[in-house]
Every structure is written in C-alpha cells, then in structure tokens.
Tab-separated table of C-alpha atoms in Angstrom:
chain	number	residue	atom	x	y	z
A	1	MET	CA	-7.805	31.630	-20.307
A	2	LEU	CA	-6.570	28.617	-18.541
A	3	ASP	CA	-3.355	27.305	-16.813
A	4	GLY	CA	-2.695	23.983	-17.722
A	5	ARG	CA	-0.453	22.578	-14.602
A	6	SER	CA	2.230	20.907	-14.568
A	7	LYS	CA	3.835	22.168	-17.312
A	8	ALA	CA	4.130	25.706	-18.553
A	9	MET	CA	1.517	26.689	-21.066
A	10	THR	CA	-1.039	28.877	-21.632
A	11	CYS	CA	-3.797	27.744	-23.766
A	12	THR	CA	-7.352	29.187	-24.577
A	13	SER	CA	-10.150	27.398	-24.630
A	14	ASN	CA	-14.285	28.165	-24.284
A	15	SER	CA	-14.104	26.628	-20.685
A	16	SER	CA	-12.062	26.116	-18.071
A	17	PRO	CA	-10.873	22.404	-17.900
A	18	ARG	CA	-13.691	20.643	-15.685
A	19	VAL	CA	-16.140	17.695	-15.476
A	20	VAL	CA	-19.934	17.706	-15.700
A	21	LEU	CA	-21.870	15.075	-13.787
A	22	ILE	CA	-25.361	14.167	-13.859
A	23	GLU	CA	-27.204	14.649	-10.646
A	24	ARG	CA	-31.091	13.655	-11.299
A	25	MET	CA	-33.134	11.075	-13.316
A	26	LEU	CA	-35.734	11.772	-15.557
A	27	PRO	CA	-39.559	11.401	-14.476
A	28	THR	CA	-40.958	8.330	-15.836
A	29	ALA	CA	-44.595	9.931	-16.166
A	30	ASN	CA	-44.121	12.440	-18.730
A	31	TYR	CA	-43.220	9.968	-20.813
A	32	SER	CA	-45.918	8.080	-23.736
A	33	PRO	CA	-44.806	5.971	-24.779
A	34	ALA	CA	-41.988	5.060	-22.116
A	35	PRO	CA	-38.749	5.614	-23.845
A	36	ALA	CA	-35.936	3.269	-24.708
A	37	ALA	CA	-32.994	3.611	-22.225
A	38	LEU	CA	-31.347	7.085	-22.097
A	39	LEU	CA	-27.769	7.746	-21.404
A	40	LEU	CA	-25.962	10.979	-21.027
A	41	PHE	CA	-22.855	12.220	-22.306
A	42	VAL	CA	-21.603	15.393	-20.476
A	43	SER	CA	-19.023	17.934	-21.049
A	44	THR	CA	-18.169	21.870	-20.619
A	45	SER	CA	-17.772	24.806	-22.408
A	46	SER	CA	-19.264	28.517	-22.569
A	47	PRO	CA	-21.244	30.705	-25.109
A	48	ARG	CA	-20.614	29.632	-28.208
A	49	GLY	CA	-18.874	26.663	-27.113
A	50	CYS	CA	-20.634	26.465	-23.668
A	51	ASP	CA	-22.825	23.539	-23.281
A	52	GLY	CA	-25.895	21.821	-21.509
A	53	ALA	CA	-28.813	20.402	-22.376
A	54	SER	CA	-32.484	18.600	-21.334
A	55	PHE	CA	-34.699	16.021	-23.246
A	56	SER	CA	-37.744	14.620	-23.102
A	57	SER	CA	-38.727	11.564	-25.459
A	58	GLY	CA	-42.081	10.529	-26.651
A	59	ASP	CA	-44.073	10.824	-29.741
A	60	GLY	CA	-43.041	14.715	-30.032
A	61	GLY	CA	-39.572	13.857	-29.733
A	62	PHE	CA	-37.675	16.481	-28.016
A	63	GLU	CA	-39.533	18.751	-25.615
A	64	LEU	CA	-38.830	21.543	-22.790
A	65	GLY	CA	-41.022	23.144	-20.556
A	66	ASN	CA	-43.160	20.694	-18.767
A	67	GLY	CA	-42.689	21.700	-14.886
A	68	SER	CA	-40.710	18.823	-14.501
A	69	ARG	CA	-39.167	18.496	-11.152
A	70	VAL	CA	-35.017	19.108	-10.959
A	71	GLY	CA	-33.019	17.946	-8.194
A	72	VAL	CA	-30.699	20.295	-6.972
A	73	ASP	CA	-27.598	18.768	-5.126
A	74	GLY	CA	-25.526	21.697	-3.563
A	75	ALA	CA	-24.133	24.295	-5.980
A	76	VAL	CA	-24.903	23.004	-9.128
A	77	LEU	CA	-24.050	24.656	-12.993
A	78	VAL	CA	-24.637	22.685	-16.130
A	79	HIS	CA	-22.813	23.209	-19.259
A	80	GLN	CA	-23.464	20.138	-21.430
A	81	ILE	CA	-25.612	17.082	-21.539
A	82	VAL	CA	-25.937	14.954	-24.837
A	83	VAL	CA	-28.602	12.744	-24.986
A	84	LEU	CA	-28.035	9.386	-26.166
A	85	GLN	CA	-30.793	6.979	-27.050
A	86	LEU	CA	-30.590	3.233	-26.416
A	87	GLU	CA	-32.791	0.264	-27.593
A	88	GLY	CA	-34.032	-1.639	-24.723
A	89	GLN	CA	-36.948	-1.477	-21.806
A	90	SER	CA	-36.812	1.445	-19.713
A	91	THR	CA	-36.430	0.488	-16.173
A	92	GLY	CA	-38.340	2.615	-13.096
A	93	HIS	CA	-36.436	4.289	-10.418
A	94	ALA	CA	-37.748	3.973	-6.920
A	95	ASN	CA	-38.612	7.228	-6.382
A	96	GLY	CA	-40.437	7.764	-9.545
A	97	TYR	CA	-37.316	8.888	-11.568
A	98	TYR	CA	-36.142	7.168	-14.592
A	99	HIS	CA	-33.021	5.544	-14.203
A	100	ALA	CA	-31.040	5.701	-17.390
A	101	GLY	CA	-27.959	3.668	-16.620
A	102	SER	CA	-29.135	0.481	-14.624
A	103	GLN	CA	-27.811	-1.991	-17.638
A	104	GLY	CA	-24.060	-1.298	-17.384
A	105	PHE	CA	-21.580	0.829	-18.693
A	106	ILE	CA	-20.916	2.073	-22.199
A	107	LYS	CA	-18.076	0.713	-23.951
A	108	THR	CA	-16.502	0.767	-27.127
A	109	SER	CA	-15.562	-2.152	-29.538
A	110	GLY	CA	-13.118	-1.145	-32.475
A	111	THR	CA	-14.593	2.262	-33.672
A	112	HIS	CA	-18.242	1.563	-32.139
A	113	PHE	CA	-19.776	2.477	-28.822
A	114	VAL	CA	-21.550	-0.586	-27.426
A	115	LYS	CA	-23.670	-1.265	-24.552
A	116	ASN	CA	-24.224	-4.990	-23.531
A	117	GLY	CA	-22.422	-6.210	-26.752
A	118	ARG	CA	-24.873	-4.317	-29.147
A	119	ARG	CA	-23.982	-1.001	-31.149
A	120	LEU	CA	-24.978	2.287	-29.536
A	121	ASN	CA	-26.043	5.271	-32.140
A	122	LEU	CA	-27.090	8.456	-30.866
A	123	ASN	CA	-28.518	11.496	-31.717
A	124	GLY	CA	-28.599	14.839	-29.416
A	125	PHE	CA	-27.951	18.388	-28.912
A	126	ASN	CA	-25.748	21.088	-26.895
A	127	ALA	CA	-27.683	23.897	-24.948
A	128	TYR	CA	-25.305	26.153	-22.867
A	129	TRP	CA	-27.921	28.294	-21.177
A	130	LEU	CA	-29.099	25.349	-18.733
A	131	MET	CA	-26.256	26.191	-16.156
A	132	TYR	CA	-27.997	29.588	-16.066
A	133	MET	CA	-31.851	28.470	-16.182
A	134	ALA	CA	-31.046	25.585	-13.649
A	135	SER	CA	-29.545	27.524	-11.062
A	136	ASP	CA	-32.582	30.227	-10.653
A	137	PRO	CA	-35.618	28.853	-9.099
A	138	THR	CA	-37.797	30.926	-11.375
A	139	THR	CA	-36.669	29.526	-14.480
A	140	ARG	CA	-35.925	25.850	-13.357
A	141	ALA	CA	-39.291	24.656	-14.617
A	142	LYS	CA	-38.009	24.682	-18.400
A	143	ILE	CA	-35.301	22.020	-17.814
A	144	PHE	CA	-35.464	18.228	-16.917
A	145	TYR	CA	-31.731	17.644	-15.734
A	146	PHE	CA	-29.164	19.108	-13.318
A	147	ALA	CA	-25.667	18.241	-13.617
A	148	PHE	CA	-22.439	19.505	-11.311
A	149	LEU	CA	-19.665	20.788	-12.698
A	150	GLN	CA	-16.339	20.976	-11.557
A	151	TRP	CA	-12.349	19.854	-12.963
A	152	PRO	CA	-8.945	21.592	-12.513
A	153	ARG	CA	-6.012	19.917	-10.621
A	154	TYR	CA	-5.873	16.701	-9.016
A	155	LEU	CA	-7.740	17.091	-5.889
A	156	LYS	CA	-10.760	18.581	-7.190
A	157	LEU	CA	-10.409	16.080	-9.785
A	158	GLN	CA	-10.346	13.253	-7.766
A	159	ALA	CA	-13.372	14.957	-5.263
A	160	VAL	CA	-15.902	14.930	-8.420
A	161	LEU	CA	-15.118	11.663	-9.557
A	162	THR	CA	-15.246	9.850	-6.220
A	163	ARG	CA	-18.224	12.093	-5.251
A	164	VAL	CA	-21.405	10.349	-4.275
A	165	ASN	CA	-24.460	11.521	-5.471
A	166	SER	CA	-27.023	12.719	-2.557
A	167	ILE	CA	-30.054	11.610	-4.741
A	168	THR	CA	-28.816	8.281	-5.972
A	169	GLY	CA	-26.377	7.600	-3.112
A	170	ILE	CA	-24.080	6.261	-6.005
A	171	ALA	CA	-20.267	7.639	-6.525
A	172	TYR	CA	-19.871	9.437	-10.277
A	173	LYS	CA	-17.383	7.022	-11.102
A	174	ASP	CA	-19.326	4.190	-10.472
A	175	ASP	CA	-22.313	5.491	-12.241
A	176	PRO	CA	-23.400	3.986	-15.499
A	177	THR	CA	-25.686	6.771	-16.298
A	178	ILE	CA	-22.747	9.163	-17.017
A	179	PHE	CA	-21.899	8.452	-20.599
A	180	ALA	CA	-18.233	9.666	-20.847
A	181	TRP	CA	-15.985	12.823	-19.178
A	182	GLU	CA	-14.761	15.208	-21.454
A	183	LEU	CA	-11.036	16.893	-20.438
A	184	MET	CA	-11.581	20.168	-21.900
A	185	ASN	CA	-13.830	21.905	-24.699
A	186	GLU	CA	-12.213	23.262	-27.592
A	187	PRO	CA	-8.630	23.742	-26.603
A	188	ARG	CA	-6.096	25.623	-28.448
A	189	CYS	CA	-2.331	26.720	-27.356
A	190	GLN	CA	-1.125	29.993	-28.472
A	191	THR	CA	2.428	29.597	-27.052
A	192	ALA	CA	5.734	28.633	-28.850
A	193	GLY	CA	3.841	29.229	-32.284
A	194	PHE	CA	0.811	26.946	-31.557
A	195	SER	CA	3.317	24.346	-30.718
A	196	GLU	CA	1.287	20.920	-30.270
A	197	ARG	CA	3.574	19.590	-27.403
A	198	PRO	CA	1.940	21.440	-24.366
A	199	ILE	CA	-1.371	20.420	-25.150
A	200	GLN	CA	-0.423	16.768	-25.861
A	201	ASP	CA	1.584	16.525	-22.727
A	202	TRP	CA	-1.141	18.184	-20.957
A	203	ILE	CA	-3.580	15.625	-22.518
A	204	ARG	CA	-1.537	12.559	-21.593
A	205	GLU	CA	-1.353	13.737	-18.267
A	206	MET	CA	-4.812	14.346	-17.216
A	207	ALA	CA	-5.994	11.102	-19.038
A	208	THR	CA	-3.986	8.875	-17.090
A	209	HIS	CA	-5.154	10.654	-13.929
A	210	VAL	CA	-8.737	10.292	-14.874
A	211	LYS	CA	-8.612	6.610	-15.818
A	212	TYR	CA	-6.183	6.118	-12.460
A	213	ILE	CA	-9.517	6.993	-10.647
A	214	ASP	CA	-12.109	5.806	-12.811
A	215	GLY	CA	-11.758	3.277	-15.212
A	216	ASN	CA	-15.547	2.789	-15.844
A	217	HIS	CA	-16.352	5.765	-17.803
A	218	LEU	CA	-15.245	6.634	-21.537
A	219	LEU	CA	-13.015	9.640	-21.913
A	220	GLU	CA	-12.548	12.093	-24.576
A	221	ILE	CA	-10.896	15.428	-25.389
A	222	GLY	CA	-13.303	18.129	-26.798
A	223	LEU	CA	-11.199	18.700	-30.091
A	224	GLU	CA	-12.698	20.696	-32.653
A	225	GLY	CA	-10.571	18.284	-34.968
A	226	PHE	CA	-7.969	20.508	-36.201
A	227	TYR	CA	-4.690	18.968	-37.501
A	228	GLY	CA	-1.100	19.416	-36.910
A	229	GLU	CA	1.672	21.483	-39.030
A	230	SER	CA	2.105	18.009	-40.953
A	231	ARG	CA	-1.700	17.896	-42.167
A	232	LYS	CA	-2.997	21.829	-41.815
A	233	GLN	CA	-4.137	21.438	-45.549
A	234	ASN	CA	-7.080	19.865	-43.986
A	235	ASN	CA	-7.702	22.746	-41.888
A	236	PRO	CA	-9.959	25.727	-42.735
A	237	GLY	CA	-7.324	28.283	-44.171
A	238	ASN	CA	-4.616	25.896	-43.491
A	239	GLN	CA	-4.648	27.201	-39.674
A	240	VAL	CA	-3.109	25.304	-37.091
A	241	VAL	CA	-4.405	25.645	-33.057
A	242	GLY	CA	-1.952	24.081	-30.852
A	243	THR	CA	-3.726	20.518	-31.368
A	244	ASP	CA	-3.532	17.417	-33.610
A	245	PHE	CA	-6.609	15.425	-34.046
A	246	ILE	CA	-4.317	12.456	-34.926
A	247	SER	CA	-1.499	12.380	-31.887
A	248	ASN	CA	-4.129	13.805	-29.430
A	249	ASN	CA	-6.325	11.218	-29.895
A	250	GLN	CA	-3.850	8.254	-30.014
A	251	ILE	CA	-2.894	8.964	-26.388
A	252	PRO	CA	-3.568	5.962	-24.394
A	253	GLY	CA	-6.840	6.388	-22.277
A	254	ILE	CA	-8.419	8.476	-24.849
A	255	ASP	CA	-11.161	6.134	-25.678
A	256	PHE	CA	-13.013	8.287	-28.891
A	257	ALA	CA	-12.693	11.311	-30.896
A	258	THR	CA	-14.557	14.221	-31.622
A	259	ILE	CA	-15.120	17.194	-34.155
A	260	HIS	CA	-16.792	20.399	-34.283
A	261	LEU	CA	-18.130	21.987	-37.566
A	262	TYR	CA	-18.572	25.764	-37.961
A	263	PRO	CA	-17.903	26.706	-41.613
A	264	GLU	CA	-19.380	30.108	-40.978
A	265	GLN	CA	-17.006	31.205	-38.406
A	266	TRP	CA	-13.886	29.162	-39.674
A	267	MET	CA	-14.250	30.327	-43.243
A	268	GLN	CA	-15.673	34.138	-42.860
A	269	GLY	CA	-16.381	35.804	-46.376
A	270	SER	CA	-16.016	32.524	-48.403
A	271	LYS	CA	-18.942	31.437	-50.711
A	272	LYS	CA	-21.719	29.039	-49.840
A	273	GLU	CA	-20.223	26.231	-52.188
A	274	GLU	CA	-16.527	26.487	-50.822
A	275	GLN	CA	-18.454	26.126	-47.212
A	276	SER	CA	-20.227	22.908	-48.491
A	277	ALA	CA	-17.333	21.510	-49.864
A	278	PHE	CA	-15.437	22.036	-46.605
A	279	VAL	CA	-18.245	20.466	-44.716
A	280	GLU	CA	-18.332	17.215	-46.976
A	281	LYS	CA	-14.352	17.174	-46.683
A	282	TRP	CA	-14.220	17.783	-43.040
A	283	ILE	CA	-16.478	14.762	-41.955
A	284	ARG	CA	-15.084	12.620	-44.776
A	285	THR	CA	-11.615	13.234	-43.920
A	286	HIS	CA	-11.987	12.579	-39.917
A	287	ILE	CA	-14.247	9.289	-40.582
A	288	ALA	CA	-11.333	7.880	-42.696
A	289	ASP	CA	-8.613	8.794	-40.169
A	290	SER	CA	-10.906	7.265	-37.217
A	291	ASN	CA	-11.499	4.251	-38.923
A	292	SER	CA	-7.640	3.649	-40.396
A	293	LEU	CA	-5.353	5.629	-37.872
A	294	LEU	CA	-7.065	6.128	-34.555
A	295	LYS	CA	-9.445	3.231	-34.957
A	296	LYS	CA	-11.866	4.553	-32.232
A	297	PRO	CA	-15.448	5.826	-32.726
A	298	LEU	CA	-16.055	9.352	-34.062
A	299	LEU	CA	-18.532	11.662	-32.513
A	300	LEU	CA	-19.817	14.819	-34.257
A	301	ALA	CA	-19.916	16.933	-31.305
A	302	GLU	CA	-21.138	20.074	-32.617
A	303	PHE	CA	-22.880	21.951	-35.657
A	304	GLY	CA	-25.242	24.315	-36.658
A	305	LYS	CA	-26.114	27.121	-38.909
A	306	SER	CA	-26.782	30.619	-37.582
A	307	SER	CA	-29.448	33.005	-38.464
A	308	LYS	CA	-26.727	35.413	-38.545
A	309	SER	CA	-25.009	34.062	-41.720
A	310	ALA	CA	-25.716	35.665	-45.266
A	311	GLY	CA	-28.467	33.986	-47.046
A	312	TYR	CA	-30.009	32.320	-43.890
A	313	SER	CA	-33.505	30.939	-43.773
A	314	VAL	CA	-35.067	27.946	-41.831
A	315	GLY	CA	-35.417	25.986	-44.936
A	316	ALA	CA	-31.579	26.486	-45.810
A	317	ARG	CA	-31.173	25.210	-41.681
A	318	ASP	CA	-33.460	22.231	-42.323
A	319	GLU	CA	-31.487	21.536	-45.668
A	320	TYR	CA	-28.130	21.594	-43.610
A	321	TYR	CA	-29.159	19.465	-40.705
A	322	GLN	CA	-30.917	17.118	-43.032
A	323	TYR	CA	-27.410	16.728	-45.037
A	324	ILE	CA	-25.309	16.064	-41.837
A	325	TYR	CA	-27.935	13.486	-40.526
A	326	ASN	CA	-28.004	11.792	-43.627
A	327	THR	CA	-24.183	11.684	-43.801
A	328	VAL	CA	-24.142	10.204	-40.041
A	329	PHE	CA	-27.134	7.854	-40.784
A	330	GLY	CA	-25.122	6.542	-44.007
A	331	CYS	CA	-22.065	6.046	-42.049
A	332	ILE	CA	-23.778	4.224	-39.062
A	333	LYS	CA	-25.682	2.060	-41.721
A	334	SER	CA	-22.340	0.898	-43.198
A	335	GLY	CA	-20.382	0.249	-40.083
A	336	GLY	CA	-18.473	3.297	-40.167
A	337	PRO	CA	-16.877	4.927	-36.854
A	338	LEU	CA	-19.118	8.034	-36.833
A	339	GLY	CA	-21.597	7.298	-34.039
A	340	GLY	CA	-23.786	10.554	-33.981
A	341	GLY	CA	-24.167	14.250	-34.205
A	342	LEU	CA	-25.141	16.961	-31.651
A	343	PHE	CA	-26.530	20.279	-33.139
A	344	TRP	CA	-25.761	23.425	-31.141
A	345	GLN	CA	-28.083	24.365	-29.639
A	346	LEU	CA	-31.475	23.587	-28.455
A	347	MET	CA	-33.304	26.389	-26.754
A	348	ALA	CA	-36.928	26.969	-25.498
A	349	SER	CA	-39.036	29.885	-25.803
A	350	GLY	CA	-38.930	32.878	-23.694
A	351	MET	CA	-35.036	33.083	-23.694
A	352	ASP	CA	-34.247	35.742	-26.129
A	353	SER	CA	-31.187	36.974	-24.132
A	354	PHE	CA	-29.490	33.451	-24.528
A	355	ARG	CA	-29.989	33.596	-28.459
A	356	ASP	CA	-26.602	33.404	-30.321
A	357	GLY	CA	-27.975	32.763	-33.599
A	358	TYR	CA	-27.687	28.959	-33.457
A	359	GLU	CA	-30.497	28.515	-31.167
A	360	VAL	CA	-33.510	25.894	-32.168
A	361	VAL	CA	-36.440	26.526	-30.601
A	362	LEU	CA	-38.766	23.498	-31.515
A	363	ASP	CA	-42.112	25.508	-30.863
A	364	GLU	CA	-41.122	28.133	-33.712
A	365	CYS	CA	-39.397	25.533	-36.044
A	366	PRO	CA	-41.804	22.507	-36.632
A	367	SER	CA	-40.056	21.685	-39.856
A	368	THR	CA	-36.648	21.592	-37.896
A	369	ALA	CA	-37.951	19.591	-34.785
A	370	ALA	CA	-39.368	17.136	-37.438
A	371	ILE	CA	-35.952	16.323	-38.948
A	372	ILE	CA	-34.181	16.105	-35.795
A	373	TYR	CA	-37.271	13.367	-34.446
A	374	GLN	CA	-36.707	11.807	-37.533
A	375	GLN	CA	-33.230	11.093	-37.293
A	376	SER	CA	-33.499	9.543	-33.702
A	377	ARG	CA	-36.379	7.054	-35.009
A	378	ARG	CA	-34.522	5.949	-37.842
A	379	LEU	CA	-31.074	5.424	-35.780
A	380	SER	CA	-33.422	3.819	-32.948
A	381	ALA	CA	-34.791	1.458	-35.862
A	382	ILE	CA	-31.072	0.144	-36.424
A	383	ASN	CA	-29.619	0.099	-33.143
C-alpha cells in the first residue's frame, strides 16, 4: 500500500512510488563483437511486478553470470532495468567500462523514440531478483548492473534526480545513460469505487515536479493499460481499476505509454482461444489509441507465459513469444507507435527460490533464447 500525498487517497501498486537509477557501466572486455550503443530504461516494482535486469550482448545474445565487476554506490537496490539496443558505434570509458549514453538523450518524435534524429527500437526484459542478488556479495557475480532506488515525496525525489553518481561524477538528471523515469509500477486505486480522479491528480502533480527538476529524461507512468469507465469494455472482464489509459497518458509531461499483458492472470478460467483473442485485441487497441489519440510512443513493458498455467510447455511459450515479437516487429516496420517488448522475466540458473513460473533461464531453454536473440537482431537491422 502507498499513501499518495497531497491528495487523500489509498492506492495499490506492486511497489511504493520510486525511481531507479543506474550506478555502473558495462565492461567492454566481455563483448565480442563490441555492441551497438546500449541504453537502459529503469523503473520499479515487486514480485510479480518487481523488476530488475542485467544484460550482455554478443554472438550469444543475452548472457548472465560471467563474473563481471559490479559497482556499488552506497546502499543500493535494483528493481527493473530494461535494455535498449541502438545502432551506432560503441564508445569506451576511461576506466574500462562501457558508457552507454555518451551520444545524447533519448527523445520522442511523434509516436516514435528517437536518438540523434534516428528512430530507436528496443528489445529487453524484466528480472525483479536483481535487487536481492546485487545486494549480496556472494551472489553479485551473477549480474552486470547496479541501480540505486528511491522516490517518495519531493525531498527524496529531488535528492535522487540531482544525485551525483560517485563512479562517473555525473548527476542523474544529466546522465544520458538513463533512458526514462517511471512514476509507479501498476498503480490501481481502490477508494471511491475505483474513481479515476485520485491517480489522475497524483500523476499530474508528480509529472510536473519531475519535469521541473529534470527536463532531459523521458517520463512514463507504469500503467498496465486498463481503460476507465467509459471504455471498460476493452478491459478483461470489463474490470476498472482506477486508472485510464487515455486520460492518464494525456497529462503533460508524460512522454510515452506502457501496457502489460497477463491474460492468464486477468482471465482465469477462460479458454486458450479467448485469451489469444484478448491478447490480439489488447495490443491492437492500444496501438490504435497511442497513434490516433495520444500521439505518443507505446511500450509493451511486461509480458510472459507462466509454467504454472494449464497446457504449458516450452514450445507453447516459444510460440507465444514469437507471436508477441512478430506483432512488435510488424508495428515497428510499418511505422507504428509500438516501440518494443520486454518479457517477464529473465533469470539465471541456480535461483530456484526466485522462480515464479514466468522465469526464462536461457541455459535451460535454448529455443527461447534463440527467439529473443532473433528479435534483437532484426530490430537492429531496421534501426
């Protein structure tokens, strides 16, 4: 539970409101060939809905556990890191670490993400376990990135955005390595009959304050994509949760929209055909609204398939991932607003206590790893 001050409301979220920031660069020595420029999108949450990630790029695609050094700046926790891959030349950092943001901040142009005037397409993942593994010296070798996490209220918000990275000497608000801020993961409001007003007012207030301090970085809310009362027929089971995909994302200062996709959770007891039809309509409807009403980019920030669901197999998951990736790729290739998809969740071997059914362990599932890698390669080819 979180208390959304300055207006009286009680909202649920998969995290307290906060911001995650990057505190380390990637070692260049582990890449063969050297990667295109990498950027990170960072946000927050908690299991299932608690995010964090690490990334390695090369012939094998995503990798974990090569014993890379990890920089710790004070008390650090990690919730989500989403990896963005850009076309361009990689640049070395003086201390041997890869500097992902040396060429400028990511911006939006209409319904697209852009960097240096060129469209940015992305592929990535979530992994909430990172904050736990990164804070334990005995398991730290499993990850590459560290992030610092904080948020509530103005004083802490300002302290985070203006904080100077002790490794790079760059203030977070001035660091192009950071792609975007997220206000809250999966907000829902349970007061006043799921009224849309409390969250709408809170987003407007917080977005204004974030942009006042930091005008460099993109900002998004962290929405699942639920519509308000007037368009609840688009929601699973006509459910309303106190958010509205349209009005929330139309607030000045919100630069792009997000959706999540969990038909197995949202439509429990429904048939596979019904869930498949919902997935197609959910993505299609949000693409259309992002293009015509919001006129902003859209990011599929969470999707996955649980091994605990009926009829699960790795083959079924691969088929689902391929469908999602084909949809994302098709939209990007046609010039649409959907800029990428981030699966839930990447995990390393030997982490059984963190498994939630959605985990993807690349060593155990080479077919899934190949699908993820193929998506990264073909998005890079059209950047």
